[in-house]
Amino acid sequence: MGMKRRDFIKTTAIGLAAPTTIFGGSKLKTNKNDPIILSTWDHGLPANDAGLISLQNGGNAMDAAEAGARIPEGDPKSTSVGFGGLPDEQGNVTLDACVMDSTGNAGSVAFIQNIKHPVSVARKVMEDTKHVMLVGEGARQFAVSQGFEEIDLLTNESKAAWEKWKKKRRKMTPHETHDTIAVLAQDNKGDLAGACTTSGWAYKMHGRVGDSPIIGAGLFVDNEVGCAGGTGLGEEVIKTAGSFLVVELMRQGYDPTKACEEALNRVIKKHNGNPDFQIAYIAIRKDGKIGSACIKWSFEYALARGEQNKLHKIKGLL
Ligand code: ASP
């Protein structure tokens, strides 16, 4: 007698009952009652403060990550994120952002214009649509339909910088244009979430989208294992599925910093050991251990844990 479909599923499920063990075989404890907020660059400090306030007010990891990311988005002095971000080569500020929560849900907007808080639009995409990603004019229209205010994102300062650049159209070095904010959060239930938002590479081609709104590239969250976020040359992060890779390496048992390093080593190898650009990753593992690494020069991340919110500087692998 042939096997019935239901029996087959049962048998298969038993057959698969021992998947590759995460964390190299040893079960890690979930970090609880010790919330963490980890963000890229020094604008991570005020972002972390906002995230902590959100947690204190009963917010979860997703609320905290979003609240954090909104700070540089709204700050014209952060010229690589949101309002006041440096424009593309034609003078248009075009923004990319994404969020991912502890259930594995994700939302993203890319190439959105005239909206101050793309991270919150990304969250709306996640929560109120059937989709993961909206781009350009469609993303803007969706934001307006959700009550987001339209504003001119180009400040006088960023316009002046662009006009100066335009005279010579100097090639921006990747060292000069890499201040995306990724905010990773773990709340007091141990749940993980993240947000990532940027105006992207300064004076980029019109229409260029980087890694920051791409789930698995600029950000990835797996509530069983950990989460990771990236900053730096987005094209290279996309080509190596960077943040996803960091999380998968943690699943295989890599320590968070080692996972970030290994993901970067793949990029370094593809560039004959000598890339002339920066990428940095940050990661939180489910047990609360954090990690970070960057390719070269240095990188700063802001870590809020307990009463402390501090900037940490690390040196590049090269
Ligand atoms: N990752 C960003 C991008 O390529 C750049 C940055 O980190 O600022 O758009």
XYZ file of C-alpha atoms and ligand atoms in Angstrom, residues 177-180 198 200-201 208 210-212 231-235, ligand 1:
25
model
C 30.605 58.448 2.295
C 29.657 55.796 4.753
C 27.572 56.952 7.662
C 24.403 54.938 7.411
C 20.474 56.220 4.878
C 23.255 56.499 0.596
C 26.445 57.328 -1.183
C 21.101 54.232 -7.216
C 22.470 50.663 -1.820
C 22.388 47.833 0.681
C 20.512 49.649 3.423
C 27.434 50.333 6.794
C 29.902 51.132 4.071
C 30.076 50.376 0.379
C 26.581 49.045 -0.227
C 27.334 47.410 -3.561
N 25.716 51.491 2.984
C 25.347 52.774 2.462
C 25.065 52.677 1.004
O 25.820 52.036 0.298
C 26.382 53.785 2.644
C 26.627 54.138 4.050
O 26.902 53.269 4.865
O 26.525 55.318 4.352
O 24.119 53.291 0.569
